[in-house]
Amino acid sequence: MDVFPLQIPGLMVVGTDTGVGKSYISAAIARQLTSEGVRTGAYKPACSGSVIDESTGQPYWEDVELLRQAIGGTDLPPERICPQTFHAPLAPPVAAEKEGRPIDEALLLEGVRWWESQAEFLIVEGVGGVLCPLSSQQLIVDFAEKLKYPLLIVARAGLGTINHSLLTIEALQQRGLKIAGLILNDVDPELSDESRLSNAEQIQLWTSVPVLSFVPFDWQSNLLRYQSQDRIDWRQVSQDLL
């Protein structure tokens, strides 16, 4: 069942790797849009790696809760944010097999389609890096091809990010996908890595994809545009590539 393209604008947030802060960045964008009065949706097709709530003893998924709170959707069933969740911190098809469950690809498509009648703008977060398997049949980049949203790449700020960023950009461009920009996210509280001072310039030197923002560790405000430090208009960022 082909449900794309959606009838509402949005962005898909993808990463150069796992643990680069895709959920953190996605939630920050969603919070900003919500604070601006935009009915914002948040969606992640699958999520692996549950944690236990100490007060209830029940499992939950931190990424899903972060997105749900960012849009003020605490009354929203978590399945609307993420229709398929798995306990093991593994790629979705591996985690699903471990639990003896299939990846329901139709459900992943139906889940994102639901947001058309619920939101004015949709943030879709990927899983792992862009070549991470989403199911036994498709990678995250395949889902991105179907979705047809402009892509926002999240990369680590520190050493190694030039290579990871350029590889990710090349993989996406080879598919003909539109890239809105790249965000360098400082996921390490240790600030001794000198590469943080030059990585943005190097990435800009080797690619036409703009570095939109450098996000300091534990940043809690709106994401600011790299160098100019003004607030980013995320709807305009998406619209510029349509």
PDB file of C-alpha atoms in Angstrom:
ATOM      1  CA  MET A   1       0.000   0.000   0.000  1.00  0.00           C
ATOM      2  CA  ASP A   2       1.583   3.257  -1.139  1.00  0.00           C
ATOM      3  CA  VAL A   3       0.499   6.068   1.196  1.00  0.00           C
ATOM      4  CA  PHE A   4       3.008   8.717   0.145  1.00  0.00           C
ATOM      5  CA  PRO A   5       3.555  11.571  -0.394  1.00  0.00           C
ATOM      6  CA  LEU A   6       1.735  12.950   2.620  1.00  0.00           C
ATOM      7  CA  GLN A   7      -0.524  15.963   2.296  1.00  0.00           C
ATOM      8  CA  ILE A   8       1.153  17.860   5.149  1.00  0.00           C
ATOM      9  CA  PRO A   9       4.689  19.304   5.120  1.00  0.00           C
ATOM     10  CA  GLY A  10       7.409  17.990   7.370  1.00  0.00           C
ATOM     11  CA  LEU A  11      11.004  16.936   7.901  1.00  0.00           C
ATOM     12  CA  MET A  12      12.577  13.542   8.374  1.00  0.00           C
ATOM     13  CA  VAL A  13      15.429  13.548  10.879  1.00  0.00           C
ATOM     14  CA  VAL A  14      18.102  10.954  10.104  1.00  0.00           C
ATOM     15  CA  GLY A  15      21.487  10.237  11.638  1.00  0.00           C
ATOM     16  CA  THR A  16      25.014   9.396  10.672  1.00  0.00           C
ATOM     17  CA  ASP A  17      24.920   6.677  13.337  1.00  0.00           C
ATOM     18  CA  THR A  18      23.030   5.561  16.402  1.00  0.00           C
ATOM     19  CA  GLY A  19      23.397   7.644  19.553  1.00  0.00           C
ATOM     20  CA  VAL A  20      23.957  10.940  17.731  1.00  0.00           C
ATOM     21  CA  GLY A  21      20.905  12.586  19.309  1.00  0.00           C
ATOM     22  CA  LYS A  22      18.202  12.257  16.645  1.00  0.00           C
ATOM     23  CA  SER A  23      15.436  12.094  19.243  1.00  0.00           C
ATOM     24  CA  TYR A  24      16.877  15.047  21.156  1.00  0.00           C
ATOM     25  CA  ILE A  25      17.026  17.178  18.011  1.00  0.00           C
ATOM     26  CA  SER A  26      13.623  15.992  16.759  1.00  0.00           C
ATOM     27  CA  ALA A  27      12.069  16.857  20.112  1.00  0.00           C
ATOM     28  CA  ALA A  28      13.740  20.279  20.165  1.00  0.00           C
ATOM     29  CA  ILE A  29      12.298  21.101  16.731  1.00  0.00           C
ATOM     30  CA  ALA A  30       8.874  19.812  17.738  1.00  0.00           C
ATOM     31  CA  ARG A  31       8.897  21.879  20.948  1.00  0.00           C
ATOM     32  CA  GLN A  32       9.806  25.024  19.039  1.00  0.00           C
ATOM     33  CA  LEU A  33       7.080  24.525  16.430  1.00  0.00           C
ATOM     34  CA  THR A  34       4.505  23.733  19.124  1.00  0.00           C
ATOM     35  CA  SER A  35       5.492  26.872  21.051  1.00  0.00           C
ATOM     36  CA  GLU A  36       4.961  28.857  17.848  1.00  0.00           C
ATOM     37  CA  GLY A  37       1.383  27.622  17.638  1.00  0.00           C
ATOM     38  CA  VAL A  38       1.961  25.023  14.934  1.00  0.00           C
ATOM     39  CA  ARG A  39       0.009  21.769  15.369  1.00  0.00           C
ATOM     40  CA  THR A  40       3.010  19.493  15.240  1.00  0.00           C
ATOM     41  CA  GLY A  41       3.120  15.717  14.930  1.00  0.00           C
ATOM     42  CA  ALA A  42       5.998  13.414  15.839  1.00  0.00           C
ATOM     43  CA  TYR A  43       6.516   9.935  14.448  1.00  0.00           C
ATOM     44  CA  LYS A  44       9.125   7.197  14.629  1.00  0.00           C
ATOM     45  CA  PRO A  45       8.282   4.023  12.672  1.00  0.00           C
ATOM     46  CA  ALA A  46      10.061   1.652  15.061  1.00  0.00           C
ATOM     47  CA  CYS A  47      12.024   1.917  18.287  1.00  0.00           C
ATOM     48  CA  SER A  48      14.293  -0.612  19.989  1.00  0.00           C
ATOM     49  CA  GLY A  49      15.644  -0.648  23.511  1.00  0.00           C
ATOM     50  CA  SER A  50      13.227  -0.255  26.401  1.00  0.00           C
ATOM     51  CA  VAL A  51      13.992   0.903  29.939  1.00  0.00           C
ATOM     52  CA  ILE A  52      12.109   0.167  33.140  1.00  0.00           C
ATOM     53  CA  ASP A  53      10.127   2.870  34.916  1.00  0.00           C
ATOM     54  CA  GLU A  54      11.269   2.531  38.541  1.00  0.00           C
ATOM     55  CA  SER A  55       7.963   3.856  39.891  1.00  0.00           C
ATOM     56  CA  THR A  56       5.754   1.407  37.980  1.00  0.00           C
ATOM     57  CA  GLY A  57       8.090  -1.407  37.025  1.00  0.00           C
ATOM     58  CA  GLN A  58       6.798  -1.138  33.466  1.00  0.00           C
ATOM     59  CA  PRO A  59       8.944  -0.792  30.343  1.00  0.00           C
ATOM     60  CA  TYR A  60       8.908   2.346  28.246  1.00  0.00           C
ATOM     61  CA  TRP A  61      10.891   3.772  25.347  1.00  0.00           C
ATOM     62  CA  GLU A  62      12.753   7.010  26.061  1.00  0.00           C
ATOM     63  CA  ASP A  63      12.733   8.223  22.448  1.00  0.00           C
ATOM     64  CA  VAL A  64       8.971   7.785  22.188  1.00  0.00           C
ATOM     65  CA  GLU A  65       8.309   9.611  25.451  1.00  0.00           C
ATOM     66  CA  LEU A  66      10.650  12.440  24.493  1.00  0.00           C
ATOM     67  CA  LEU A  67       8.768  12.987  21.231  1.00  0.00           C
ATOM     68  CA  ARG A  68       5.360  12.652  22.875  1.00  0.00           C
ATOM     69  CA  GLN A  69       6.162  15.254  25.530  1.00  0.00           C
ATOM     70  CA  ALA A  70       7.666  17.596  22.928  1.00  0.00           C
ATOM     71  CA  ILE A  71       4.327  17.948  21.144  1.00  0.00           C
ATOM     72  CA  GLY A  72       2.340  18.141  24.380  1.00  0.00           C
ATOM     73  CA  GLY A  73       0.779  14.790  23.605  1.00  0.00           C
ATOM     74  CA  THR A  74       0.876  13.185  27.039  1.00  0.00           C
ATOM     75  CA  ASP A  75      -2.690  11.926  26.517  1.00  0.00           C
ATOM     76  CA  LEU A  76      -1.791  10.496  23.129  1.00  0.00           C
ATOM     77  CA  PRO A  77      -1.287   6.706  23.008  1.00  0.00           C
ATOM     78  CA  PRO A  78       2.438   6.053  22.500  1.00  0.00           C
ATOM     79  CA  GLU A  79       1.528   3.816  19.543  1.00  0.00           C
ATOM     80  CA  ARG A  80       0.612   6.977  17.607  1.00  0.00           C
ATOM     81  CA  ILE A  81       4.179   8.182  18.024  1.00  0.00           C
ATOM     82  CA  CYS A  82       5.725   4.770  17.348  1.00  0.00           C
ATOM     83  CA  PRO A  83       3.603   1.800  16.233  1.00  0.00           C
ATOM     84  CA  GLN A  84       6.244  -0.875  16.769  1.00  0.00           C
ATOM     85  CA  THR A  85       8.533  -1.057  19.791  1.00  0.00           C
ATOM     86  CA  PHE A  86      10.965  -3.772  20.857  1.00  0.00           C
ATOM     87  CA  HIS A  87      12.826  -4.402  24.097  1.00  0.00           C
ATOM     88  CA  ALA A  88      16.306  -5.344  22.891  1.00  0.00           C
ATOM     89  CA  PRO A  89      18.632  -2.456  21.868  1.00  0.00           C
ATOM     90  CA  LEU A  90      19.144  -3.922  18.407  1.00  0.00           C
ATOM     91  CA  ALA A  91      18.209  -3.046  14.831  1.00  0.00           C
ATOM     92  CA  PRO A  92      14.391  -3.389  14.553  1.00  0.00           C
ATOM     93  CA  PRO A  93      14.292  -6.611  12.474  1.00  0.00           C
ATOM     94  CA  VAL A  94      16.835  -8.270  14.787  1.00  0.00           C
ATOM     95  CA  ALA A  95      14.977  -7.135  17.910  1.00  0.00           C
ATOM     96  CA  ALA A  96      11.683  -8.282  16.374  1.00  0.00           C
ATOM     97  CA  GLU A  97      13.060 -11.725  15.583  1.00  0.00           C
ATOM     98  CA  LYS A  98      14.383 -12.022  19.125  1.00  0.00           C
ATOM     99  CA  GLU A  99      10.810 -11.508  20.380  1.00  0.00           C
ATOM    100  CA  GLY A 100       9.291 -13.821  17.765  1.00  0.00           C
ATOM    101  CA  ARG A 101       7.406 -10.912  16.174  1.00  0.00           C
ATOM    102  CA  PRO A 102       7.371  -9.610  12.608  1.00  0.00           C
ATOM    103  CA  ILE A 103       7.938  -6.052  11.456  1.00  0.00           C
ATOM    104  CA  ASP A 104       4.520  -4.984  10.160  1.00  0.00           C
ATOM    105  CA  GLU A 105       5.450  -2.732   7.245  1.00  0.00           C
ATOM    106  CA  ALA A 106       1.819  -1.882   6.485  1.00  0.00           C
ATOM    107  CA  LEU A 107       1.407  -0.700  10.079  1.00  0.00           C
ATOM    108  CA  LEU A 108       4.433   1.577   9.759  1.00  0.00           C
ATOM    109  CA  LEU A 109       2.855   3.246   6.725  1.00  0.00           C
ATOM    110  CA  GLU A 110      -0.609   3.461   8.260  1.00  0.00           C
ATOM    111  CA  GLY A 111       0.910   5.004  11.388  1.00  0.00           C
ATOM    112  CA  VAL A 112       2.507   7.902   9.550  1.00  0.00           C
ATOM    113  CA  ARG A 113      -0.586   8.427   7.411  1.00  0.00           C
ATOM    114  CA  TRP A 114      -2.714   8.966  10.571  1.00  0.00           C
ATOM    115  CA  TRP A 115      -0.935  12.261  11.219  1.00  0.00           C
ATOM    116  CA  GLU A 116      -2.325  13.872   8.052  1.00  0.00           C
ATOM    117  CA  SER A 117      -5.570  14.696   9.821  1.00  0.00           C
ATOM    118  CA  GLN A 118      -3.941  15.548  13.137  1.00  0.00           C
ATOM    119  CA  ALA A 119      -1.114  17.975  12.409  1.00  0.00           C
ATOM    120  CA  GLU A 120       0.009  20.889  10.271  1.00  0.00           C
ATOM    121  CA  PHE A 121       3.656  19.825  10.275  1.00  0.00           C
ATOM    122  CA  LEU A 122       5.201  16.412  10.947  1.00  0.00           C
ATOM    123  CA  ILE A 123       8.599  15.481  12.341  1.00  0.00           C
ATOM    124  CA  VAL A 124       9.593  11.912  11.427  1.00  0.00           C
ATOM    125  CA  GLU A 125      12.606  10.429  13.175  1.00  0.00           C
ATOM    126  CA  GLY A 126      14.632   7.627  11.650  1.00  0.00           C
ATOM    127  CA  VAL A 127      16.284   4.670  13.368  1.00  0.00           C
ATOM    128  CA  GLY A 128      20.075   4.432  13.688  1.00  0.00           C
ATOM    129  CA  GLY A 129      21.989   5.581  10.624  1.00  0.00           C
ATOM    130  CA  VAL A 130      20.468   5.937   7.170  1.00  0.00           C
ATOM    131  CA  LEU A 131      21.532   2.419   6.159  1.00  0.00           C
ATOM    132  CA  CYS A 132      20.150   0.822   9.319  1.00  0.00           C
ATOM    133  CA  PRO A 133      17.628  -1.953   8.544  1.00  0.00           C
ATOM    134  CA  LEU A 134      14.042  -0.987   9.358  1.00  0.00           C
ATOM    135  CA  SER A 135      12.766  -4.427   8.387  1.00  0.00           C
ATOM    136  CA  SER A 136      14.013  -7.446   6.487  1.00  0.00           C
ATOM    137  CA  GLN A 137      12.843  -5.728   3.303  1.00  0.00           C
ATOM    138  CA  GLN A 138      13.942  -2.107   3.674  1.00  0.00           C
ATOM    139  CA  LEU A 139      16.520   0.240   5.149  1.00  0.00           C
ATOM    140  CA  ILE A 140      15.793   3.617   6.728  1.00  0.00           C
ATOM    141  CA  VAL A 141      16.843   5.253   3.456  1.00  0.00           C
ATOM    142  CA  ASP A 142      14.146   3.225   1.656  1.00  0.00           C
ATOM    143  CA  PHE A 143      11.529   4.578   4.063  1.00  0.00           C
ATOM    144  CA  ALA A 144      12.868   8.072   3.422  1.00  0.00           C
ATOM    145  CA  GLU A 145      12.454   7.545  -0.317  1.00  0.00           C
ATOM    146  CA  LYS A 146       8.798   6.658   0.199  1.00  0.00           C
ATOM    147  CA  LEU A 147       8.137   9.520   2.586  1.00  0.00           C
ATOM    148  CA  LYS A 148       9.601  12.159   0.244  1.00  0.00           C
ATOM    149  CA  TYR A 149      10.245  14.635   3.064  1.00  0.00           C
ATOM    150  CA  PRO A 150      13.382  16.806   3.062  1.00  0.00           C
ATOM    151  CA  LEU A 151      16.018  15.188   5.257  1.00  0.00           C
ATOM    152  CA  LEU A 152      17.774  16.746   8.228  1.00  0.00           C
ATOM    153  CA  ILE A 153      20.996  14.925   9.126  1.00  0.00           C
ATOM    154  CA  VAL A 154      22.148  14.784  12.751  1.00  0.00           C
ATOM    155  CA  ALA A 155      25.846  14.058  13.276  1.00  0.00           C
ATOM    156  CA  ARG A 156      28.197  13.976  16.241  1.00  0.00           C
ATOM    157  CA  ALA A 157      30.139  17.185  16.734  1.00  0.00           C
ATOM    158  CA  GLY A 158      33.484  15.544  17.500  1.00  0.00           C
ATOM    159  CA  LEU A 159      36.300  13.642  15.849  1.00  0.00           C
ATOM    160  CA  GLY A 160      35.248  11.341  13.000  1.00  0.00           C
ATOM    161  CA  THR A 161      32.166  13.285  12.038  1.00  0.00           C
ATOM    162  CA  ILE A 162      33.585  14.573   8.745  1.00  0.00           C
ATOM    163  CA  ASN A 163      33.859  11.050   7.366  1.00  0.00           C
ATOM    164  CA  HIS A 164      30.501   9.915   8.770  1.00  0.00           C
ATOM    165  CA  SER A 165      28.752  13.052   7.542  1.00  0.00           C
ATOM    166  CA  LEU A 166      30.167  12.926   4.016  1.00  0.00           C
ATOM    167  CA  LEU A 167      29.360   9.214   3.677  1.00  0.00           C
ATOM    168  CA  THR A 168      25.786   9.827   4.817  1.00  0.00           C
ATOM    169  CA  ILE A 169      25.360  12.766   2.457  1.00  0.00           C
ATOM    170  CA  GLU A 170      26.747  10.748  -0.454  1.00  0.00           C
ATOM    171  CA  ALA A 171      24.436   7.812   0.255  1.00  0.00           C
ATOM    172  CA  LEU A 172      21.385  10.089   0.337  1.00  0.00           C
ATOM    173  CA  GLN A 173      22.371  12.070  -2.741  1.00  0.00           C
ATOM    174  CA  GLN A 174      22.920   8.886  -4.716  1.00  0.00           C
ATOM    175  CA  ARG A 175      19.249   8.102  -4.060  1.00  0.00           C
ATOM    176  CA  GLY A 176      18.274  11.555  -5.288  1.00  0.00           C
ATOM    177  CA  LEU A 177      16.942  12.569  -1.871  1.00  0.00           C
ATOM    178  CA  LYS A 178      16.636  16.209  -0.802  1.00  0.00           C
ATOM    179  CA  ILE A 179      18.793  17.213   2.155  1.00  0.00           C
ATOM    180  CA  ALA A 180      17.675  20.274   4.104  1.00  0.00           C
ATOM    181  CA  GLY A 181      20.902  20.500   6.076  1.00  0.00           C
ATOM    182  CA  LEU A 182      23.070  18.975   8.776  1.00  0.00           C
ATOM    183  CA  ILE A 183      23.185  19.578  12.523  1.00  0.00           C
ATOM    184  CA  LEU A 184      26.307  18.911  14.574  1.00  0.00           C
ATOM    185  CA  ASN A 185      25.191  17.712  17.987  1.00  0.00           C
ATOM    186  CA  ASP A 186      27.644  17.643  20.884  1.00  0.00           C
ATOM    187  CA  VAL A 187      26.801  14.407  22.651  1.00  0.00           C
ATOM    188  CA  ASP A 188      29.959  14.377  24.789  1.00  0.00           C
ATOM    189  CA  PRO A 189      30.288  16.542  27.921  1.00  0.00           C
ATOM    190  CA  GLU A 190      34.080  16.484  27.523  1.00  0.00           C
ATOM    191  CA  LEU A 191      35.035  19.570  25.493  1.00  0.00           C
ATOM    192  CA  SER A 192      38.702  18.703  24.877  1.00  0.00           C
ATOM    193  CA  ASP A 193      38.199  17.537  21.268  1.00  0.00           C
ATOM    194  CA  GLU A 194      39.711  20.291  19.110  1.00  0.00           C
ATOM    195  CA  SER A 195      37.977  18.980  15.970  1.00  0.00           C
ATOM    196  CA  ARG A 196      34.751  20.593  17.211  1.00  0.00           C
ATOM    197  CA  LEU A 197      36.228  23.942  16.210  1.00  0.00           C
ATOM    198  CA  SER A 198      36.809  22.974  12.567  1.00  0.00           C
ATOM    199  CA  ASN A 199      34.387  20.175  11.667  1.00  0.00           C
ATOM    200  CA  ALA A 200      31.581  22.456  10.470  1.00  0.00           C
ATOM    201  CA  GLU A 201      33.905  24.352   8.138  1.00  0.00           C
ATOM    202  CA  GLN A 202      35.382  21.130   6.774  1.00  0.00           C
ATOM    203  CA  ILE A 203      31.978  19.612   6.081  1.00  0.00           C
ATOM    204  CA  GLN A 204      30.897  22.794   4.306  1.00  0.00           C
ATOM    205  CA  LEU A 205      34.130  22.719   2.273  1.00  0.00           C
ATOM    206  CA  TRP A 206      33.494  19.219   0.924  1.00  0.00           C
ATOM    207  CA  THR A 207      29.756  19.341   0.309  1.00  0.00           C
ATOM    208  CA  SER A 208      26.998  21.736  -0.694  1.00  0.00           C
ATOM    209  CA  VAL A 209      24.836  20.633   2.251  1.00  0.00           C
ATOM    210  CA  PRO A 210      24.643  23.488   4.782  1.00  0.00           C
ATOM    211  CA  VAL A 211      25.530  23.030   8.446  1.00  0.00           C
ATOM    212  CA  LEU A 212      22.396  24.536   9.976  1.00  0.00           C
ATOM    213  CA  SER A 213      23.317  24.417  13.645  1.00  0.00           C
ATOM    214  CA  PHE A 214      25.949  23.425  16.190  1.00  0.00           C
ATOM    215  CA  VAL A 215      24.206  22.216  19.337  1.00  0.00           C
ATOM    216  CA  PRO A 216      26.250  22.383  22.576  1.00  0.00           C
ATOM    217  CA  PHE A 217      26.003  19.517  25.046  1.00  0.00           C
ATOM    218  CA  ASP A 218      22.822  19.633  27.170  1.00  0.00           C
ATOM    219  CA  TRP A 219      21.400  22.594  25.220  1.00  0.00           C
ATOM    220  CA  GLN A 220      17.835  23.226  26.405  1.00  0.00           C
ATOM    221  CA  SER A 221      16.623  26.108  24.225  1.00  0.00           C
ATOM    222  CA  ASN A 222      15.649  26.545  20.578  1.00  0.00           C
ATOM    223  CA  LEU A 223      18.190  25.426  18.012  1.00  0.00           C
ATOM    224  CA  LEU A 224      20.087  28.419  16.621  1.00  0.00           C
ATOM    225  CA  ARG A 225      21.455  28.832  13.132  1.00  0.00           C
ATOM    226  CA  TYR A 226      25.184  28.197  12.863  1.00  0.00           C
ATOM    227  CA  GLN A 227      27.249  31.413  12.829  1.00  0.00           C
ATOM    228  CA  SER A 228      24.346  33.907  12.696  1.00  0.00           C
ATOM    229  CA  GLN A 229      22.742  32.482  15.877  1.00  0.00           C
ATOM    230  CA  ASP A 230      19.192  33.406  14.860  1.00  0.00           C
ATOM    231  CA  ARG A 231      16.261  31.072  15.418  1.00  0.00           C
ATOM    232  CA  ILE A 232      15.724  28.572  12.601  1.00  0.00           C
ATOM    233  CA  ASP A 233      12.403  28.671  10.746  1.00  0.00           C
ATOM    234  CA  TRP A 234      11.852  24.938  10.318  1.00  0.00           C
ATOM    235  CA  ARG A 235       8.793  25.272   8.106  1.00  0.00           C
ATOM    236  CA  GLN A 236      10.786  27.484   5.758  1.00  0.00           C
ATOM    237  CA  VAL A 237      13.686  25.008   5.783  1.00  0.00           C
ATOM    238  CA  SER A 238      11.276  22.319   4.629  1.00  0.00           C
ATOM    239  CA  GLN A 239       9.524  24.563   2.120  1.00  0.00           C
ATOM    240  CA  ASP A 240      12.781  25.686   0.477  1.00  0.00           C
ATOM    241  CA  LEU A 241      13.315  22.192  -0.959  1.00  0.00           C
ATOM    242  CA  LEU A 242       9.805  21.616  -2.332  1.00  0.00           C
TER     243      LEU A 242
END
